Amino acid sequence: MKEVLSGNEAFARGAYEYGVKVVSSYPGTPSTEITEHVAQYDEIYSEWATNEKVALETVIGASLAGRRAMTCMKHVGLNVAADPLMTVSYTGVNGGLIIVVADDPNMFSSQNEQDSRHYARLAKVPMLEPADSQEAKDFIGIALEVSEKYCTPVLVRSCTRISHSKSVVALKARNTPPIFEPENDIKKWVMVPANARVRHKIVENRLDKLSDCADTGRLTINPVEFRSEEIGIICAGVTYHYVKEAMPEASILKLEMVYPICFEKIKRFAEKVKKLYVVEELDRFIENELKAAGIEVEPLNRSVCGELSVDEVRKLFGKSVREPAFDPRQLPARPPNMCPGCSHRGMFYAIAKLKLFAAGDIGCYTLGLLPPLSAINSTVCMGASIPMAHGMDKATDGALARKSVAVIGDSTFFHTGINGLLNSVYNAGTSTVIILDNSITGMTGHQPNPGTGCTIKGAPTQKINFPKLLEAMGVKNIRTVNPFDPDECIKVLKEETAKEELSVIVTDKPCIFADRSVIKPPFYVDVNNCSGCTICTRLGCPAILWNKEEKRAFIDETLCTGCELCVKVCRFNAIHQRG
């Protein structure tokens, strides 16, 4: 049977067909849907972990117990998981262990444009890179075989175009997976220096074996499509399809294992063509590996920023490109914005009103950066807001702490924010932290977290109580506020930032799309009372629009969720509710 699947659906199907027992992940675009689709298979235990490091450590445990396991993350998530990755490379595995990492060329939803292939070289583990959904499924099977045969975790690299595009996939039944006895091998699994020195030599030997097998064809990967002696192109992943369409006359060596590199096979390919090129997205990873090995590569004037495409590959080889059907620059701009009824908006309005410096974090609340709120001043990585506010506090002897806040969401707090807050408590920080608790992981598509009260499969579970947790951590000043009451938010912010002690403010309203029960009848603007003061438009709510001719605000009632925030800021009794 065949189905049209996205790459992420295909990765999940591969986990099912090839007998994976445990999947633990943290959501991150473009990888999120893999684990969501895995959760639909009852044969696989799946969970949302609190962060990528915890997820990888969980599946390392599953592998040690003798079962096939997989974790999925986006490229920046691999940074969080890098610590256990470096050592599981040394311990090796018992049951097959796969780490699917999805890069985001062009940064559609990421804070940097990281090339995860460097992690394969850094950790000295093999990396496979599929080119479409069929390969996304099949490469899970290959990766598991490689993992168990060579006792290594295996990285499988995706990217936005693979994860979210769809192609035909042939489906099979679930295999009966091998089950290994749990290992209790101190020399293998306890990485004290004496054992690690021995394991390091095993790791280096393993890389040599993998490269040799890929060279000799004992690993049936890295196919050659020979068409011409004039031009030979080495490529991998989705770039293979760009090259195949843009350069149909060229010979192609499609690298399916992008690390370790199959140098001998490439040398044989290079000897058969007059000019050898490497076409790859992001960094010159393969090109530099080949040059370091003494393989001559023709230069291409390619940017290491952004995505490739068929037309971009044609340009690289001096070919004409097709006229676009339309000029995308003519489309109306659609800047990202917080949703109508978002529970974060009222707190950001209060922060902007008080002109506080806000150390922000990764999540929906990053959108508080944009005008008219303009309430975020820094965003670095998951969990950075609280330590950054702590650093500003210590660097200015508390002076900046009286004029600043750290802003973080509930899921990000559980991810890595909790460590930063513990550090502030322990080191007598005096900053003010705001936890915007909307009881869901909003930006990646409403995945549950420890503050939601249910698991990935919707089963009820313990819901973390923020005030009790904060009290147990040693926070003395804890306030809970309604973010839809801007006057209360302003009052509490003034009080807590004035204290020369650590304070934590928690908002307590759910995400409008995770809990639809909070939606109320819409509001409208009474034109007879509207003075045109614009204060309601400064909330940045997509439902509140401005009539330039009449110089008055009006509300798109199809978008309004009845959150009442605009009513709270209107001083002229000009906004009323329907019904």
Coordinates of C-alpha atoms in Angstrom, one line a residue:
M1 CA 0.0 0.0 0.0
K2 CA 1.2 3.5 -0.8
E3 CA 0.3 6.8 0.8
V4 CA 1.3 10.5 0.4
L5 CA 3.2 11.4 3.5
S6 CA 5.1 14.4 4.8
G7 CA 8.7 13.7 5.7
N8 CA 7.8 14.0 9.4
E9 CA 4.9 11.5 8.9
A10 CA 7.3 9.2 7.1
F11 CA 9.9 9.3 9.9
A12 CA 7.2 8.3 12.4
R13 CA 6.1 5.5 10.1
G14 CA 9.7 4.3 9.9
A15 CA 9.8 4.2 13.7
Y16 CA 6.7 2.0 13.6
E17 CA 7.7 -0.3 10.8
Y18 CA 11.2 -0.9 12.1
G19 CA 10.2 -1.8 15.6
V20 CA 11.1 1.3 17.7
K21 CA 9.9 0.9 21.2
V22 CA 10.5 4.3 22.9
V23 CA 10.4 7.8 21.4
S24 CA 11.1 10.8 23.7
S25 CA 11.4 14.3 22.2
Y26 CA 10.8 18.0 22.9
P27 CA 8.8 19.9 20.2
G28 CA 10.7 22.2 17.9
T29 CA 9.8 23.3 14.3
P30 CA 10.3 21.7 11.8
S31 CA 10.7 18.4 13.7
T32 CA 7.6 18.6 16.0
E33 CA 5.1 16.5 13.9
I34 CA 7.4 13.4 14.0
T35 CA 6.7 12.6 17.6
E36 CA 3.0 13.7 17.3
H37 CA 2.6 11.1 14.6
V38 CA 4.6 8.5 16.5
A39 CA 2.0 9.0 19.4
Q40 CA -0.7 7.6 17.1
Y41 CA 1.1 4.2 17.1
D42 CA 0.1 2.2 20.3
E43 CA 3.0 -0.1 19.8
I44 CA 5.5 2.7 20.5
Y45 CA 5.8 4.4 23.9
S46 CA 6.0 8.1 23.2
E47 CA 6.4 11.2 25.4
W48 CA 7.2 14.9 25.4
A49 CA 10.3 15.4 27.5
T50 CA 11.0 18.6 29.3
N51 CA 14.0 19.3 27.0
E52 CA 16.1 17.7 24.4
K53 CA 18.9 16.6 26.8
V54 CA 16.3 14.8 28.9
A55 CA 14.8 13.2 25.8
L56 CA 18.2 11.9 24.6
E57 CA 19.1 10.6 28.0
T58 CA 15.7 8.8 28.1
V59 CA 16.2 7.0 24.9
I60 CA 19.8 6.2 25.8
G61 CA 18.3 4.4 28.8
A62 CA 15.8 2.6 26.5
S63 CA 18.7 1.5 24.3
L64 CA 20.7 0.2 27.3
A65 CA 17.6 -1.8 28.3
G66 CA 17.8 -3.5 24.9
R67 CA 15.0 -1.8 22.9
R68 CA 15.1 0.3 19.8
A69 CA 14.7 4.0 20.6
M70 CA 14.5 7.4 18.8
T71 CA 14.5 11.1 19.7
C72 CA 13.6 14.0 17.5
M73 CA 14.5 17.6 17.7
K74 CA 15.3 20.7 15.7
H75 CA 18.8 21.9 15.2
V76 CA 19.1 24.2 18.2
G77 CA 17.7 21.4 20.3
L78 CA 20.7 19.3 19.4
N79 CA 22.8 22.0 21.2
V80 CA 20.8 21.2 24.4
A81 CA 21.4 17.5 23.8
A82 CA 25.0 17.9 22.9
D83 CA 26.3 16.8 26.3
P84 CA 24.9 13.3 26.4
L85 CA 25.4 13.0 22.6
M86 CA 29.2 13.4 23.0
T87 CA 29.4 10.6 25.6
V88 CA 26.8 8.2 24.1
S89 CA 29.1 8.2 21.1
Y90 CA 31.7 6.6 23.5
T91 CA 29.4 4.2 25.3
G92 CA 27.7 3.1 22.1
V93 CA 24.3 1.5 22.2
N94 CA 22.6 -1.8 23.0
G95 CA 19.2 -1.5 21.2
G96 CA 19.4 0.7 18.1
L97 CA 19.4 4.4 18.9
I98 CA 18.5 7.2 16.4
I99 CA 18.6 11.0 16.8
V100 CA 16.5 12.8 14.1
V101 CA 17.6 16.4 13.8
A102 CA 15.8 18.8 11.6
D103 CA 17.7 21.9 10.3
D104 CA 16.0 25.1 9.3
P105 CA 17.8 26.7 6.3
N106 CA 16.6 30.3 5.8
M107 CA 15.4 30.4 9.5
F108 CA 11.6 30.2 8.9
S109 CA 11.2 29.6 12.7
S110 CA 14.6 29.7 14.3
Q111 CA 17.0 32.0 16.0
N112 CA 20.0 30.8 14.0
E113 CA 20.9 28.8 10.8
Q114 CA 22.9 26.0 12.3
D115 CA 24.3 23.2 10.1
S116 CA 23.9 20.0 12.2
R117 CA 26.4 18.0 10.1
H118 CA 29.1 19.5 12.2
Y119 CA 27.7 17.6 15.2
A120 CA 28.2 14.3 13.4
R121 CA 31.9 15.1 13.0
L122 CA 32.2 16.5 16.5
A123 CA 30.6 13.5 18.1
K124 CA 32.2 11.0 15.7
V125 CA 28.9 9.3 14.9
P126 CA 27.4 8.5 11.5
M127 CA 24.8 10.8 9.9
L128 CA 22.3 9.8 7.2
E129 CA 20.4 12.4 5.1
P130 CA 17.2 11.4 3.2
A131 CA 16.1 13.2 0.1
D132 CA 12.3 12.6 0.3
S133 CA 9.6 11.0 2.4
Q134 CA 10.2 7.5 1.1
E135 CA 13.8 7.8 2.2
A136 CA 12.8 9.4 5.4
K137 CA 11.0 6.2 6.3
D138 CA 13.6 3.8 4.8
F139 CA 16.5 5.5 6.4
I140 CA 15.1 4.9 9.9
G141 CA 15.5 1.2 9.1
I142 CA 19.0 1.7 7.7
A143 CA 20.0 3.8 10.7
L144 CA 18.8 1.2 13.2
E145 CA 20.8 -1.6 11.4
V146 CA 23.9 0.6 11.4
S147 CA 23.3 1.5 15.0
E148 CA 23.1 -2.1 16.2
K149 CA 25.8 -3.5 13.8
Y150 CA 28.4 -0.8 14.7
C151 CA 27.3 -0.1 18.3
T152 CA 26.7 3.6 17.7
P153 CA 24.0 6.2 17.9
V154 CA 23.1 7.4 14.4
L155 CA 22.1 11.0 13.5
V156 CA 19.4 11.3 10.7
R157 CA 19.3 14.8 9.3
S158 CA 16.2 16.4 7.9
C159 CA 15.4 20.0 7.0
T160 CA 12.3 22.1 6.6
R161 CA 11.7 21.1 3.0
I162 CA 12.0 17.3 3.8
S163 CA 10.0 17.5 7.0
H164 CA 7.0 19.5 5.6
S165 CA 6.8 18.5 1.9
K166 CA 4.9 15.4 0.8
S167 CA 5.7 12.5 -1.5
V168 CA 4.5 8.9 -2.1
V169 CA 5.7 6.3 0.4
A170 CA 5.3 2.5 0.2
L171 CA 4.1 1.2 3.5
K172 CA 5.0 -2.1 5.1
A173 CA 3.9 -4.0 8.2
R174 CA 5.7 -3.5 11.5
N175 CA 8.8 -5.7 11.8
T176 CA 9.5 -7.8 14.8
P177 CA 12.3 -5.9 16.3
P178 CA 15.4 -7.6 17.9
I179 CA 15.3 -7.5 21.7
F180 CA 18.6 -7.4 23.5
E181 CA 19.2 -8.3 27.1
P182 CA 19.8 -5.2 29.3
E183 CA 23.5 -4.4 29.5
N184 CA 25.4 -4.2 32.8
D185 CA 28.8 -3.6 31.4
I186 CA 30.8 -1.2 33.6
K187 CA 33.7 -0.7 31.1
K188 CA 31.2 0.2 28.4
W189 CA 28.6 2.3 30.2
V190 CA 30.5 4.1 33.0
M191 CA 32.6 6.8 31.4
V192 CA 35.2 7.4 34.1
P193 CA 38.5 8.5 32.4
A194 CA 40.1 5.1 32.5
N195 CA 37.1 3.5 30.6
A196 CA 36.6 6.6 28.3
R197 CA 40.2 6.4 27.1
V198 CA 39.6 2.8 25.9
R199 CA 36.2 3.7 24.4
H200 CA 37.7 6.6 22.4
K201 CA 39.9 4.2 20.5
I202 CA 36.8 2.1 19.7
V203 CA 35.0 5.2 18.4
E204 CA 37.9 6.0 16.0
N205 CA 38.1 2.5 14.8
R206 CA 34.3 2.5 14.3
L207 CA 34.5 5.5 12.0
D208 CA 37.2 3.8 9.9
K209 CA 35.0 0.7 9.5
L210 CA 31.9 2.8 8.6
S211 CA 33.9 4.8 6.0
D212 CA 35.4 1.6 4.6
C213 CA 32.0 -0.1 4.3
A214 CA 30.6 2.9 2.5
D215 CA 33.6 2.9 0.1
T216 CA 33.4 -0.8 -0.8
G217 CA 29.6 -0.9 -1.1
R218 CA 29.1 -3.2 1.8
L219 CA 26.7 -0.5 3.0
T220 CA 24.3 -0.1 0.1
I221 CA 24.1 3.6 0.2
N222 CA 25.6 6.6 -1.6
P223 CA 24.5 5.7 -5.2
V224 CA 26.1 7.0 -8.4
E225 CA 24.0 8.1 -11.4
F226 CA 26.5 8.3 -14.2
R227 CA 25.4 10.3 -17.3
S228 CA 28.3 12.5 -18.4
E229 CA 32.1 12.7 -18.2
E230 CA 32.0 16.5 -18.4
I231 CA 30.4 17.3 -15.0
G232 CA 30.1 15.3 -11.8
I233 CA 28.1 16.7 -8.8
I234 CA 28.2 15.4 -5.3
C235 CA 25.1 16.3 -3.3
A236 CA 22.9 15.1 -0.4
G237 CA 19.4 15.3 1.0
V238 CA 16.8 17.6 -0.7
T239 CA 19.6 19.2 -2.7
Y240 CA 19.8 16.0 -4.7
H241 CA 16.4 16.8 -6.2
Y242 CA 17.3 20.4 -7.0
V243 CA 20.5 19.2 -8.8
K244 CA 18.7 16.4 -10.7
E245 CA 16.1 18.9 -12.1
A246 CA 18.5 21.7 -12.7
M247 CA 21.4 19.7 -14.2
P248 CA 19.8 16.6 -15.9
E249 CA 23.0 16.1 -18.0
A250 CA 25.3 15.8 -15.0
S251 CA 26.6 12.7 -13.3
I252 CA 25.6 12.6 -9.6
L253 CA 27.0 10.9 -6.6
K254 CA 24.2 11.1 -4.0
L255 CA 25.7 11.0 -0.5
E256 CA 23.2 9.3 1.8
M257 CA 25.7 9.0 4.6
V258 CA 27.1 12.5 4.9
Y259 CA 29.4 11.4 7.7
P260 CA 31.8 9.7 7.7
I261 CA 32.6 10.5 4.1
C262 CA 33.2 7.7 1.6
F263 CA 36.4 9.2 0.3
E264 CA 37.6 6.2 -1.9
K265 CA 34.2 6.0 -3.6
I266 CA 34.3 9.8 -4.3
K267 CA 37.9 9.5 -5.6
R268 CA 36.7 6.8 -8.1
F269 CA 33.8 9.1 -9.1
A270 CA 36.1 12.1 -9.5
E271 CA 38.4 10.2 -11.8
K272 CA 35.6 9.6 -14.2
V273 CA 34.5 13.2 -14.7
K274 CA 36.4 16.3 -16.0
K275 CA 35.0 18.7 -13.4
L276 CA 33.8 17.7 -9.9
Y277 CA 31.4 20.0 -8.0
V278 CA 29.8 19.9 -4.6
V279 CA 26.3 21.3 -4.3
E280 CA 25.1 21.6 -0.7
E281 CA 23.0 23.8 1.5
L282 CA 24.4 25.9 4.4
D283 CA 28.1 25.3 5.3
R284 CA 30.7 24.0 2.9
F285 CA 30.8 20.8 5.0
I286 CA 31.3 18.1 2.3
E287 CA 33.4 20.4 0.1
N288 CA 35.9 21.1 2.9
E289 CA 36.1 17.4 3.8
L290 CA 37.0 16.6 0.2
K291 CA 39.5 19.4 -0.1
A292 CA 41.1 18.3 3.2
A293 CA 41.4 14.8 1.7
G294 CA 43.2 16.1 -1.4
I295 CA 40.2 15.8 -3.8
E296 CA 40.0 18.6 -6.2
V297 CA 36.7 20.4 -6.3
E298 CA 35.6 23.1 -8.7
P299 CA 34.6 26.4 -7.0
L300 CA 31.0 27.5 -6.9
N301 CA 30.0 31.1 -6.0
R302 CA 27.4 29.9 -3.5
S303 CA 26.2 31.7 -0.3
V304 CA 26.4 29.7 2.9
C305 CA 23.2 31.5 4.0
G306 CA 19.6 30.5 3.2
E307 CA 18.1 27.7 1.1
L308 CA 18.9 26.4 -2.3
S309 CA 16.3 25.7 -5.0
V310 CA 16.2 24.4 -8.5
D311 CA 16.6 28.0 -9.8
E312 CA 19.4 28.7 -7.4
V313 CA 21.3 25.6 -8.6
R314 CA 20.7 26.7 -12.2
K315 CA 22.2 30.1 -11.4
L316 CA 25.3 28.4 -9.9
F317 CA 26.0 26.8 -13.2
G318 CA 25.3 29.9 -15.3
K319 CA 21.9 28.6 -16.6
S320 CA 18.9 30.8 -17.2
V321 CA 16.0 30.6 -14.7
R322 CA 12.3 30.6 -15.3
E323 CA 10.2 33.8 -15.0
P324 CA 8.2 33.6 -11.7
A325 CA 4.4 33.3 -12.2
F326 CA 4.1 36.4 -9.9
D327 CA 6.4 38.7 -8.0
P328 CA 6.1 37.7 -4.3
R329 CA 7.2 41.2 -3.3
Q330 CA 3.8 42.4 -4.4
L331 CA 2.0 40.3 -1.8
P332 CA 0.7 42.1 1.4
A333 CA 3.2 41.9 4.3
R334 CA 2.0 39.6 7.0
P335 CA 4.3 40.3 10.0
P336 CA 4.0 37.7 12.8
N337 CA 1.7 38.7 15.6
M338 CA 0.3 37.3 18.8
C339 CA -3.2 35.8 18.3
P340 CA -6.3 37.7 19.1
G341 CA -7.1 37.0 22.7
C342 CA -3.5 35.9 23.5
S343 CA -3.0 35.9 27.3
H344 CA 0.5 37.4 26.9
R345 CA -0.7 40.7 25.4
G346 CA -1.8 42.4 28.6
M347 CA 1.5 41.8 30.4
F348 CA 3.5 43.1 27.4
Y349 CA 1.3 46.2 27.4
A350 CA 2.1 46.8 31.0
I351 CA 5.8 46.2 30.5
A352 CA 5.9 48.6 27.6
K353 CA 3.8 51.2 29.6
L354 CA 6.5 51.1 32.3
K355 CA 9.3 51.2 29.8
L356 CA 11.0 48.2 31.5
F357 CA 13.9 46.4 29.8
A358 CA 12.6 42.9 29.1
A359 CA 15.0 39.9 28.7
G360 CA 12.9 37.6 26.5
D361 CA 13.0 34.0 25.6
I362 CA 12.0 31.5 22.9
G363 CA 8.3 31.0 22.3
C364 CA 5.1 32.9 21.5
Y365 CA 6.2 35.7 23.8
T366 CA 9.0 36.6 21.5
L367 CA 6.3 38.2 19.4
G368 CA 6.0 40.9 22.1
L369 CA 9.1 42.3 20.3
L370 CA 7.0 43.7 17.5
P371 CA 5.3 47.2 17.4
P372 CA 3.1 48.5 18.7
L373 CA 4.0 46.6 21.9
S374 CA 7.8 46.7 21.4
A375 CA 8.1 45.1 24.8
I376 CA 11.1 42.6 24.3
N377 CA 14.7 43.8 24.4
S378 CA 16.7 40.5 24.0
T379 CA 16.2 36.9 22.9
V380 CA 19.1 34.5 22.8
C381 CA 18.1 30.9 23.4
M382 CA 15.7 28.6 25.4
G383 CA 15.9 29.5 29.1
A384 CA 18.3 32.5 28.6
S385 CA 16.0 35.2 29.9
I386 CA 16.3 34.5 33.6
P387 CA 20.2 34.1 33.8
M388 CA 20.5 37.2 31.5
A389 CA 18.3 39.3 33.9
H390 CA 20.4 37.9 36.8
G391 CA 23.6 39.0 35.0
M392 CA 22.3 42.5 34.4
D393 CA 21.3 42.6 38.1
K394 CA 24.8 41.6 39.3
A395 CA 26.6 43.8 36.8
T396 CA 24.8 46.9 38.0
D397 CA 24.7 46.1 41.7
G398 CA 20.9 45.8 41.4
A399 CA 20.3 49.1 39.6
L400 CA 19.2 47.6 36.3
A401 CA 17.1 45.0 38.2
R402 CA 14.9 47.8 39.4
K403 CA 14.2 48.7 35.7
S404 CA 14.0 45.3 34.1
V405 CA 12.2 41.9 34.0
A406 CA 12.9 38.4 32.6
V407 CA 10.0 37.0 30.6
I408 CA 9.6 33.3 30.0
G409 CA 6.7 30.9 29.1
D410 CA 5.7 27.8 31.0
S411 CA 7.1 25.2 28.6
T412 CA 10.4 27.1 28.3
F413 CA 10.6 27.5 32.1
F414 CA 10.3 23.7 32.4
H415 CA 12.8 23.3 29.5
T416 CA 15.8 25.2 30.8
G417 CA 14.4 28.2 32.7
I418 CA 14.1 26.4 35.9
N419 CA 17.9 26.0 36.1
G420 CA 18.3 29.7 35.7
L421 CA 15.8 30.5 38.4
L422 CA 17.5 28.1 40.8
N423 CA 20.8 29.9 40.1
S424 CA 19.2 33.3 40.9
V425 CA 17.7 32.0 44.2
Y426 CA 21.1 30.4 45.2
N427 CA 23.1 33.5 44.3
A428 CA 20.8 36.0 46.0
G429 CA 19.6 37.6 42.8
T430 CA 17.2 40.6 43.0
S431 CA 15.6 40.5 39.5
T432 CA 11.9 40.1 38.6
V433 CA 10.9 37.1 36.6
I434 CA 7.5 36.8 34.8
I435 CA 6.3 33.3 33.9
L436 CA 3.6 33.7 31.2
D437 CA 1.7 30.5 32.0
N438 CA -0.8 29.6 29.3
S439 CA -0.7 25.9 30.2
I440 CA 0.6 24.7 26.8
T441 CA 3.5 24.8 24.4
G442 CA 2.0 27.4 22.1
M443 CA 4.3 28.3 19.3
T444 CA 5.0 24.8 18.1
G445 CA 1.4 23.8 17.9
H446 CA -0.1 23.3 21.4
Q447 CA 1.8 20.3 22.7
P448 CA 1.2 19.5 26.4
N449 CA 3.9 20.1 29.0
P450 CA 4.3 19.4 32.7
G451 CA 2.0 22.4 33.4
T452 CA -0.9 21.1 31.2
G453 CA -2.1 18.1 33.2
C454 CA -2.1 15.5 30.3
T455 CA 0.4 13.5 28.3
I456 CA 1.1 13.4 24.6
K457 CA -1.7 10.8 24.3
G458 CA -4.1 13.0 26.2
A459 CA -4.0 10.8 29.3
P460 CA -4.4 12.8 32.6
T461 CA -1.2 13.3 34.6
Q462 CA 0.1 15.4 37.5
K463 CA -0.1 19.2 36.7
I464 CA 2.7 21.2 38.1
N465 CA 1.5 24.0 40.5
F466 CA 3.8 27.0 39.8
P467 CA 3.3 28.8 43.1
K468 CA 4.1 25.7 45.1
L469 CA 7.0 24.8 42.9
L470 CA 8.4 28.3 43.3
E471 CA 7.9 28.3 47.0
A472 CA 9.8 25.0 47.3
M473 CA 12.6 26.5 45.2
G474 CA 13.1 29.2 47.8
V475 CA 11.4 32.1 46.0
K476 CA 9.9 34.5 48.7
N477 CA 8.1 36.9 46.5
I478 CA 5.5 35.1 44.4
R479 CA 2.5 37.0 42.8
T480 CA -0.2 35.6 40.5
V481 CA -1.9 38.1 38.2
N482 CA -4.6 38.2 35.6
P483 CA -2.9 39.3 32.3
F484 CA -6.1 40.7 31.0
D485 CA -6.1 43.3 33.7
P486 CA -3.4 45.7 32.6
D487 CA -3.9 48.0 35.7
E488 CA -3.2 45.1 38.0
C489 CA -0.2 44.0 35.9
I490 CA 1.2 47.6 36.1
K491 CA 0.7 47.8 39.8
V492 CA 2.3 44.4 40.5
L493 CA 5.2 45.2 38.2
K494 CA 5.9 48.4 40.0
E495 CA 5.8 46.7 43.4
E496 CA 8.0 43.7 42.5
T497 CA 10.7 45.5 40.5
A498 CA 11.1 48.0 43.4
K499 CA 12.0 45.1 45.8
E500 CA 15.7 44.4 46.4
E501 CA 14.8 40.7 46.4
L502 CA 14.1 38.1 43.7
S503 CA 10.4 38.1 42.7
V504 CA 8.4 35.9 40.4
I505 CA 5.1 37.0 38.8
V506 CA 2.9 34.2 37.2
T507 CA 0.1 34.9 34.8
D508 CA -2.7 32.4 34.9
K509 CA -4.8 32.5 31.7
P510 CA -4.7 29.7 29.1
C511 CA -3.7 29.9 25.4
I512 CA -6.8 30.9 23.5
F513 CA -6.4 28.1 21.0
A514 CA -5.6 25.4 23.6
D515 CA -8.7 26.2 25.7
R516 CA -11.5 27.4 23.5
S517 CA -13.9 27.4 26.5
V518 CA -12.6 30.9 27.5
I519 CA -13.8 32.5 24.2
K520 CA -16.7 35.0 24.8
P521 CA -19.0 37.0 22.5
P522 CA -17.1 39.6 20.5
F523 CA -16.9 43.3 21.2
Y524 CA -17.6 46.3 19.0
V525 CA -16.7 50.0 18.9
D526 CA -19.4 52.5 19.7
V527 CA -18.4 55.2 17.1
N528 CA -20.4 57.8 19.1
N529 CA -18.1 57.4 22.1
C530 CA -14.8 56.6 20.3
S531 CA -12.5 59.7 20.6
G532 CA -9.8 58.3 18.2
C533 CA -7.2 58.3 21.1
T534 CA -5.6 55.0 19.6
I535 CA -4.9 53.5 23.0
C536 CA -6.8 50.3 22.1
T537 CA -4.7 49.9 18.9
R538 CA -1.5 50.0 20.9
L539 CA -2.4 46.6 22.2
G540 CA -1.4 45.2 18.9
C541 CA -4.5 42.9 18.7
P542 CA -5.2 41.7 15.2
A543 CA -8.9 42.1 15.8
I544 CA -8.6 45.9 16.4
L545 CA -8.2 47.9 13.2
W546 CA -8.0 51.6 12.4
N547 CA -10.2 53.6 10.0
K548 CA -7.9 56.2 8.5
E549 CA -10.7 58.3 7.0
E550 CA -12.9 58.4 10.2
K551 CA -9.8 58.3 12.5
R552 CA -11.5 55.8 14.7
A553 CA -10.9 52.2 15.8
F554 CA -13.1 49.3 14.8
I555 CA -13.2 45.7 15.7
D556 CA -13.2 42.7 13.3
E557 CA -15.8 40.6 15.2
T558 CA -14.8 37.5 13.3
L559 CA -11.4 37.6 15.0
C560 CA -12.4 39.0 18.5
T561 CA -12.4 36.3 21.2
G562 CA -14.0 38.6 23.9
C563 CA -10.9 38.7 26.1
E564 CA -11.9 42.2 27.3
L565 CA -8.4 43.6 27.3
C566 CA -9.4 46.5 25.0
V567 CA -12.3 47.3 27.3
K568 CA -9.8 47.6 30.2
V569 CA -7.7 50.2 28.4
C570 CA -10.5 52.3 26.8
R571 CA -11.1 55.5 28.8
F572 CA -14.2 56.6 26.9
N573 CA -16.7 53.7 27.3
A574 CA -16.5 53.2 23.6
I575 CA -16.2 49.3 23.5
H576 CA -19.1 47.1 24.2
Q577 CA -19.9 43.4 24.0
R578 CA -22.4 41.7 21.7
G579 CA -25.2 39.7 23.2

